[in-house]
PDB file of C-alpha atoms in Angstrom:
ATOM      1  CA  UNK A 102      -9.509  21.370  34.731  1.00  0.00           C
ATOM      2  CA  UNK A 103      -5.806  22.982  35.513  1.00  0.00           C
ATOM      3  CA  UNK A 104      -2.893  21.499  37.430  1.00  0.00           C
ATOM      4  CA  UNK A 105      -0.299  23.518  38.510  1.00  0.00           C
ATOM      5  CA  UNK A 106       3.047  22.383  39.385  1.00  0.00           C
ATOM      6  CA  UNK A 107       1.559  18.236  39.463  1.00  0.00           C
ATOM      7  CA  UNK A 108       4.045  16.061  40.022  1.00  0.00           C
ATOM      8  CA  UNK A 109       3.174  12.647  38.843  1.00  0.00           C
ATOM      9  CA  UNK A 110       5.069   9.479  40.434  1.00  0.00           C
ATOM     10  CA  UNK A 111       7.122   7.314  37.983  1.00  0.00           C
ATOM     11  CA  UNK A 112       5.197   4.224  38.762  1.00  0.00           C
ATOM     12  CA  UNK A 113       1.934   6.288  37.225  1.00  0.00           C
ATOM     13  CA  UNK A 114       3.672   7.404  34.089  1.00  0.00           C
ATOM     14  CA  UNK A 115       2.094   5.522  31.218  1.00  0.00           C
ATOM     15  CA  UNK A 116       4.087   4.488  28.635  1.00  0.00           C
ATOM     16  CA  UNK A 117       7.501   6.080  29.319  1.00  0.00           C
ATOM     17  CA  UNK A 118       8.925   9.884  29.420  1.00  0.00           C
ATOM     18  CA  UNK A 119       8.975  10.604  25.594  1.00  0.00           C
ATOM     19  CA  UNK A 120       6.225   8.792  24.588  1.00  0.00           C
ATOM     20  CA  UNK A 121       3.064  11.278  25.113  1.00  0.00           C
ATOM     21  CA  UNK A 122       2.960  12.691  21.372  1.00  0.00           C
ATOM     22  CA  UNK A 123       2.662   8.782  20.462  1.00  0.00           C
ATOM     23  CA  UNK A 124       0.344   7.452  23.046  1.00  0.00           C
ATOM     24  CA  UNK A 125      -2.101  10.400  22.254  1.00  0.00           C
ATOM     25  CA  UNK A 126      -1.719  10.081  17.875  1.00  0.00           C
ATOM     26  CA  UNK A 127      -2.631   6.703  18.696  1.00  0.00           C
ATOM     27  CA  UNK A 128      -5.466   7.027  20.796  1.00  0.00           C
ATOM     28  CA  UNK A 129      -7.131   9.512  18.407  1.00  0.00           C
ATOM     29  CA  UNK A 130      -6.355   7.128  15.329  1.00  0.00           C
ATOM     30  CA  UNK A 131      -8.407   4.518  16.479  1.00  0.00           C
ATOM     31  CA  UNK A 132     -11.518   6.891  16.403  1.00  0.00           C
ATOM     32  CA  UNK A 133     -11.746   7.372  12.583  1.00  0.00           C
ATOM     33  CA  UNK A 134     -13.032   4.290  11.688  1.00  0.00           C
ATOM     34  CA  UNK A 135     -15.718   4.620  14.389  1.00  0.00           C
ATOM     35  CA  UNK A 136     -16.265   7.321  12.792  1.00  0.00           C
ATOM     36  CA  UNK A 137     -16.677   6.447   9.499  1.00  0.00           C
ATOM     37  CA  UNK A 138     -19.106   3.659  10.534  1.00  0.00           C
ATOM     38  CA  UNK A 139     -21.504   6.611  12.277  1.00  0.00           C
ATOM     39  CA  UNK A 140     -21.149   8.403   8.966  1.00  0.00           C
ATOM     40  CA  UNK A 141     -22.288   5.296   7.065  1.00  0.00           C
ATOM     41  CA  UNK A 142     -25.157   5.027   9.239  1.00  0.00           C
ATOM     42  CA  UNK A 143     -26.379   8.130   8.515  1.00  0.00           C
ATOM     43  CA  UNK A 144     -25.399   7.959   4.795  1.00  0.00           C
ATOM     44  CA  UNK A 145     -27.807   5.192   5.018  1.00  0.00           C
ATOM     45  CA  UNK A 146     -30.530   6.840   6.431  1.00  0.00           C
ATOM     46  CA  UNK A 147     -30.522   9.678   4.314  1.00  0.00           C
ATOM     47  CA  UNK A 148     -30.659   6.684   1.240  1.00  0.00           C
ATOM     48  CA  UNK A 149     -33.251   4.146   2.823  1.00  0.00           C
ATOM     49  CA  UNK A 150     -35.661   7.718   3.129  1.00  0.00           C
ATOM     50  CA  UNK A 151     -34.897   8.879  -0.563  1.00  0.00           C
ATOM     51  CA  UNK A 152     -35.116   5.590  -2.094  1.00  0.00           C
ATOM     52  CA  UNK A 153     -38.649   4.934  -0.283  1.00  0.00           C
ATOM     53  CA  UNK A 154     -39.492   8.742  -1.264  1.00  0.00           C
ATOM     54  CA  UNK A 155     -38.616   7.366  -5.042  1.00  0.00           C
ATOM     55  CA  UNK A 156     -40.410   4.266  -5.122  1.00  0.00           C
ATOM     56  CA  UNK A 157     -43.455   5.780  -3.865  1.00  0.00           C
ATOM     57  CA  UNK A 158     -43.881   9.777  -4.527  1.00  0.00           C
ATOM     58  CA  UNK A 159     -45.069  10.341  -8.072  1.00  0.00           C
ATOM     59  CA  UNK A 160     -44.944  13.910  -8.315  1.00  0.00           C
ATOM     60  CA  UNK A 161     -48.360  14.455  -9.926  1.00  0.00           C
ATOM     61  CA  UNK A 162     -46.444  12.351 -12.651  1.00  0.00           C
ATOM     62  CA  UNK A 163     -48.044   9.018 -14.303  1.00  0.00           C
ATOM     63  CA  UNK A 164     -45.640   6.720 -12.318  1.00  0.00           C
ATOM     64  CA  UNK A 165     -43.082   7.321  -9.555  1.00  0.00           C
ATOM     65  CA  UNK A 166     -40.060   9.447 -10.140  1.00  0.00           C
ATOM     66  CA  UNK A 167     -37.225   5.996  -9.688  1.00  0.00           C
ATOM     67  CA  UNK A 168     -39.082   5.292 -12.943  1.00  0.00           C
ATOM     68  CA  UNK A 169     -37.105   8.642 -14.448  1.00  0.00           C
ATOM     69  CA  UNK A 170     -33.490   8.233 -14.980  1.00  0.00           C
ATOM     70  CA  UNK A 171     -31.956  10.593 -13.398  1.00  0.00           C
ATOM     71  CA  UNK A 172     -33.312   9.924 -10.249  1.00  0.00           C
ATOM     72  CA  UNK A 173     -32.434   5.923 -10.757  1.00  0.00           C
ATOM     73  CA  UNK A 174     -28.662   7.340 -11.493  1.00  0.00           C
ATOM     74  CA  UNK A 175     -28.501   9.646  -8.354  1.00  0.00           C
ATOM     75  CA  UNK A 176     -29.903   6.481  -5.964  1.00  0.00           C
ATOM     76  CA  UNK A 177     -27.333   4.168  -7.563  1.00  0.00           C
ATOM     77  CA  UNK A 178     -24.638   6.923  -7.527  1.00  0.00           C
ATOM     78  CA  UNK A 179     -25.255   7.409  -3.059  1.00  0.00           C
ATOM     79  CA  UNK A 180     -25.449   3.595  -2.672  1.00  0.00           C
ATOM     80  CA  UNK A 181     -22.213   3.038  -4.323  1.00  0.00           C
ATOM     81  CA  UNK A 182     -20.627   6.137  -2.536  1.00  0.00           C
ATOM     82  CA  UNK A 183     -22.034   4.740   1.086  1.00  0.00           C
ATOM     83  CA  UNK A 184     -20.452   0.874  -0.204  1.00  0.00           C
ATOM     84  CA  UNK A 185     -17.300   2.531  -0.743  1.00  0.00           C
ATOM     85  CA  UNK A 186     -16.942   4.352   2.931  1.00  0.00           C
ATOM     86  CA  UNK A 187     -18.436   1.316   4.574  1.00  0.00           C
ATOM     87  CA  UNK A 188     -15.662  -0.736   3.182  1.00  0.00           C
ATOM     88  CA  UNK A 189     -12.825   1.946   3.435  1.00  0.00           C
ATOM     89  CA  UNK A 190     -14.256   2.020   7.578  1.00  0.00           C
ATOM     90  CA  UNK A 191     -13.945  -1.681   7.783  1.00  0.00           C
ATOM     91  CA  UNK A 192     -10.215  -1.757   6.318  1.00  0.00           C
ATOM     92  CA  UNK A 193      -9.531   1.219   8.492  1.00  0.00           C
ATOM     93  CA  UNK A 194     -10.471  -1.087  11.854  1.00  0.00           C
ATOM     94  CA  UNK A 195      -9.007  -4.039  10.845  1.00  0.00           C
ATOM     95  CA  UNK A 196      -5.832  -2.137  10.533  1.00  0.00           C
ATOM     96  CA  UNK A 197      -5.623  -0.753  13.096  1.00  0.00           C
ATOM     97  CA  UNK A 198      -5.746  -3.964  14.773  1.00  0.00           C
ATOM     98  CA  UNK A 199      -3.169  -5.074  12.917  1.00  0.00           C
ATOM     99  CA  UNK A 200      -0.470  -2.837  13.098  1.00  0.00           C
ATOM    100  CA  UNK A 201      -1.562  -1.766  16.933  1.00  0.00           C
ATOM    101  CA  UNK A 202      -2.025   1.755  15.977  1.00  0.00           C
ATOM    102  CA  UNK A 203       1.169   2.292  14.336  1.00  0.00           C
ATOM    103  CA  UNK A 204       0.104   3.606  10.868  1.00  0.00           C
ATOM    104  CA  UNK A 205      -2.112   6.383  11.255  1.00  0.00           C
ATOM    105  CA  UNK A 206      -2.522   6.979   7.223  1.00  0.00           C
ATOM    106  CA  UNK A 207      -5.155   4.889   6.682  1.00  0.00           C
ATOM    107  CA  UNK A 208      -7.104   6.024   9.828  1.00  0.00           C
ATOM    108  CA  UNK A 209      -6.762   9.754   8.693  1.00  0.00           C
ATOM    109  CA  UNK A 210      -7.791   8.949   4.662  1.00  0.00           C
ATOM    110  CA  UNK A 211     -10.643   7.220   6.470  1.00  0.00           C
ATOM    111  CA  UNK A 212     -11.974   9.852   8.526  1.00  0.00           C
ATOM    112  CA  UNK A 213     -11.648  12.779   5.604  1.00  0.00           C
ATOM    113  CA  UNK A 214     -13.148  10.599   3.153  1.00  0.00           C
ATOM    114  CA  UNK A 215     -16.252   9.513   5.225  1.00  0.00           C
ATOM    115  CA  UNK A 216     -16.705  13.087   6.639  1.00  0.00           C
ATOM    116  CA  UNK A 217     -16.850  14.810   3.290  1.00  0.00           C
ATOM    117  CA  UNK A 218     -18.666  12.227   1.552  1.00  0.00           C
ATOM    118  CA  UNK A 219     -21.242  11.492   4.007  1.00  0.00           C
ATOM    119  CA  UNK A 220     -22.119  15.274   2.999  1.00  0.00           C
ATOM    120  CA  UNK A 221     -22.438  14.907  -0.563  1.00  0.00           C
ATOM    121  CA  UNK A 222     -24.556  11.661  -0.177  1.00  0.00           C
ATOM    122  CA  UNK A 223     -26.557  13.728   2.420  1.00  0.00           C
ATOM    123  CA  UNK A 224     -27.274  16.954  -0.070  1.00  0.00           C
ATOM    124  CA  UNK A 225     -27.687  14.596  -2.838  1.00  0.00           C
ATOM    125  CA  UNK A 226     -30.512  12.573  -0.997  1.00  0.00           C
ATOM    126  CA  UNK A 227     -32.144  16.280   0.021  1.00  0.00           C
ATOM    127  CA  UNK A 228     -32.076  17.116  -3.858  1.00  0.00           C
ATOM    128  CA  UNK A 229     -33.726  14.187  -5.049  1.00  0.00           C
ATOM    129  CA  UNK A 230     -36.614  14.193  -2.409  1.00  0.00           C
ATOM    130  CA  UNK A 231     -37.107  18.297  -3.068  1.00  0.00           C
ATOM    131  CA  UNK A 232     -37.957  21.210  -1.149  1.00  0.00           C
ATOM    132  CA  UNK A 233     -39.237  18.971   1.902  1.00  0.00           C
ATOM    133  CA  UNK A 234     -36.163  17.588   2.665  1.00  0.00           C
ATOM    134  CA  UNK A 235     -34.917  21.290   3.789  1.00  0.00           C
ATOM    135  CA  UNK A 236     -37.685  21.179   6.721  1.00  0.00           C
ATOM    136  CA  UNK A 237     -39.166  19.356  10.056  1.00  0.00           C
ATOM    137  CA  UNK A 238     -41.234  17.312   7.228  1.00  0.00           C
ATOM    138  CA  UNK A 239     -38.662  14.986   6.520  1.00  0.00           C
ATOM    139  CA  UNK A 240     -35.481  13.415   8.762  1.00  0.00           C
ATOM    140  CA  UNK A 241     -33.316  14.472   6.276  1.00  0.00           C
ATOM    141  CA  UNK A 242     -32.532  17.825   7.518  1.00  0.00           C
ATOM    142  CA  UNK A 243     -31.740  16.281  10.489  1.00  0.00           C
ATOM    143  CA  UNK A 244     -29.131  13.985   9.203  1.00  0.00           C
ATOM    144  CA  UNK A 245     -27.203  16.722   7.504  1.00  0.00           C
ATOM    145  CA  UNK A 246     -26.646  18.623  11.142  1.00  0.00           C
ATOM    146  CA  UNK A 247     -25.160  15.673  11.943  1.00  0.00           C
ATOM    147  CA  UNK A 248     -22.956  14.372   8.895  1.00  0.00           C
ATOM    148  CA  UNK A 249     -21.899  18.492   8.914  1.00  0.00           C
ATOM    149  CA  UNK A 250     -20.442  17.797  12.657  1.00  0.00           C
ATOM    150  CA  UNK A 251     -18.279  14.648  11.587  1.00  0.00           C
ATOM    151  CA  UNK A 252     -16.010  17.128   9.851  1.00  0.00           C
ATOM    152  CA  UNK A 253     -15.527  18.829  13.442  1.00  0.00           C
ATOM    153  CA  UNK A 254     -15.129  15.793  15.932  1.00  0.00           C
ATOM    154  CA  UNK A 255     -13.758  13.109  17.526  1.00  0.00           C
ATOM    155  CA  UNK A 256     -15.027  11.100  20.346  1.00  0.00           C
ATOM    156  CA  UNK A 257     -14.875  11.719  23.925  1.00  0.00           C
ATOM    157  CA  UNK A 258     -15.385   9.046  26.873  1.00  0.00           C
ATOM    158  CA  UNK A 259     -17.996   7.573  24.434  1.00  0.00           C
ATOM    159  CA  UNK A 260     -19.563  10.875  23.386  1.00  0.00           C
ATOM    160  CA  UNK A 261     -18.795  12.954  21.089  1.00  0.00           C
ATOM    161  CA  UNK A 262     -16.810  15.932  21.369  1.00  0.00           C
ATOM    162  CA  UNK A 263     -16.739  19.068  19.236  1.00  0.00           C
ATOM    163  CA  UNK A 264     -13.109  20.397  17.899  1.00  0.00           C
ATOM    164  CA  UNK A 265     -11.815  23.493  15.893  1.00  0.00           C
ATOM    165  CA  UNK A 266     -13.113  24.156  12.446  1.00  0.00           C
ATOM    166  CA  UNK A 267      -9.672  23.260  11.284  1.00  0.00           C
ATOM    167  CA  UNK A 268      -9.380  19.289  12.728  1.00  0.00           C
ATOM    168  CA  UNK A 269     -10.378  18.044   9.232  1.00  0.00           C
ATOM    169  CA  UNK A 270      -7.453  20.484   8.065  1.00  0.00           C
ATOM    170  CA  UNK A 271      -4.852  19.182  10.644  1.00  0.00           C
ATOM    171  CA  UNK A 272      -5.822  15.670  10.282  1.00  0.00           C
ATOM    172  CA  UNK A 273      -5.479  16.143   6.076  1.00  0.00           C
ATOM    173  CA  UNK A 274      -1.958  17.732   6.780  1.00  0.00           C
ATOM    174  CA  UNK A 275      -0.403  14.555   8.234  1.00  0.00           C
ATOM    175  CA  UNK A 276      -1.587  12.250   5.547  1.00  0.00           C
ATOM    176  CA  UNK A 277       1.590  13.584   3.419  1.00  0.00           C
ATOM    177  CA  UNK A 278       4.031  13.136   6.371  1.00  0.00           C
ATOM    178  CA  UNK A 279       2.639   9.223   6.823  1.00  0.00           C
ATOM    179  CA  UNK A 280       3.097   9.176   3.284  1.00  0.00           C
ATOM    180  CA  UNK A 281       7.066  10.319   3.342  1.00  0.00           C
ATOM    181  CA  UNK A 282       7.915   7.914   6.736  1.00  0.00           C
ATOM    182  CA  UNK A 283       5.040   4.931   6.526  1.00  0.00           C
ATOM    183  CA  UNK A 284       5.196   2.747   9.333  1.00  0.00           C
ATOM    184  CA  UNK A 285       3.855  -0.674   7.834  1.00  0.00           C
ATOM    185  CA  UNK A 286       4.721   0.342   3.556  1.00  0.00           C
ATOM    186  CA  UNK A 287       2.675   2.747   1.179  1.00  0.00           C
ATOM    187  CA  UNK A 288      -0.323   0.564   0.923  1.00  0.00           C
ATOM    188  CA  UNK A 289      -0.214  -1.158   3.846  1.00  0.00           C
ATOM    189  CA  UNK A 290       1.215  -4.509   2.202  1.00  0.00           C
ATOM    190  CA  UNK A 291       3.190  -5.682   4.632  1.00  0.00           C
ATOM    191  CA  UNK A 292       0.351  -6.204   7.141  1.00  0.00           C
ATOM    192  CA  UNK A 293      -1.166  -9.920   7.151  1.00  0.00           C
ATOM    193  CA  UNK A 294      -4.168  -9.855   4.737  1.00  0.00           C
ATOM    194  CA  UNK A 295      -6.325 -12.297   7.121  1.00  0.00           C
ATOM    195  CA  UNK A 296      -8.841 -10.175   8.452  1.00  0.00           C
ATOM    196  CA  UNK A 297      -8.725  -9.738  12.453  1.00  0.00           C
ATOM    197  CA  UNK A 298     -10.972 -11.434  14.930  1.00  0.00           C
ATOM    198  CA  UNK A 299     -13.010  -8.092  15.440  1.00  0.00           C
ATOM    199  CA  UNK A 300     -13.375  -6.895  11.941  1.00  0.00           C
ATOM    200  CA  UNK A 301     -14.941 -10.554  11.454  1.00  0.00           C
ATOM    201  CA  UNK A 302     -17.345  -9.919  14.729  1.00  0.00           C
ATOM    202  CA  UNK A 303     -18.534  -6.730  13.420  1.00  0.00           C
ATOM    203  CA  UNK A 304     -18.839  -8.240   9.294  1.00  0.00           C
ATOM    204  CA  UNK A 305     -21.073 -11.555  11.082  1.00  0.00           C
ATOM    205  CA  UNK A 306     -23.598  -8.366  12.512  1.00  0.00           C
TER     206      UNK A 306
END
């Protein structure tokens, strides 16, 4: 869609002349929790289909493979990783809530930190289950298309909307500028530590 030469009356204007590089920051910031959540839910899928894969498959061995320790290690080692995003997702919503949208740092960590992650947990979960993970026998090839295209969107109108190959890039490049100008302190310490009505909605589900 083009317009050419639009005029738009003042009543319509939202926000006010000026404002557009804000309004639009702040309407992509509130995404990257969202999306961190999606890439815990798929971080847990890849996990809940290892972890039944370990307690079950024995590998022509005498018991099943959890029982070796390196497998018990690399479970433990993608729980802890998914703990840590869906936590980092859940600060990352509450404030935003908090500090209306002002402080973008936080939402930006959040979204290169889930994106990247979710793939390690992903290939990690495809190593420990073996060759069948890399086919149509298992979900888990499945799941790695998708945590590969958290590192390339955002959400659109509810779906989700492919970007450049560099978002993850741009998004990483304005962490240091949050960083030099914060809008609520370094670590966020100004912001009241109660947690917000909706992060306590979403905890109760």
């Amino acid at each position: 869609m083009e317009f050419t030469d639009v005029r738009v009356p003042a009543a319509n204007i939202i926000g006010t002349p000026g404002d557009g590089i804000e309004i639009v920051n702040r309407a992509f910031s509130w995404t990257c929790s969202s999306i961190g959540a999606a890439c815990v839910g798929r971080m847990r899928a890849a996990f809940d289909y290892a972890y039944e894969f370990a307690m079950n498959d024995k590998r022509s061995g005498p018991v099943p493979v959890i029982e070796y320790q390196n497998v018990g290690y690399m479970l433990a080692d993608i729980k802890t990783r998914i703990e840590a995003v869906r936590y980092l997702a859940w600060k990352a919503a509450d404030h935003f809530d908090k500090t209306g949208g002002k402080d973008r740092e936080l939402a930006n960590a959040t979204k290169i930190f889930a994106s990247e992650t979710s793939v390690q947990v992903v290939y990690d979960a495809m190593r420990l289950v073996g060759v069948d993970a890399y086919s149509n026998l298992t979900p888990i090839a499945g799941i790695m298309q998708d945590v590969l295209c958290f590192r390339l969107r955002r959400r659109k109108h509810g779906r989700p909307a492919p970007q450049p190959a560099h978002h993850l890039e741009v998004r990483r490049l304005r962490l240091p500028r949050t960083l030099r100008k914060p809008a609520v302190g370094a670590l966020g310490d100004e912001v009241n530590s109660a947690p917000s009505a909706r992060l306590l909605d979403y905890a109760r589900r």
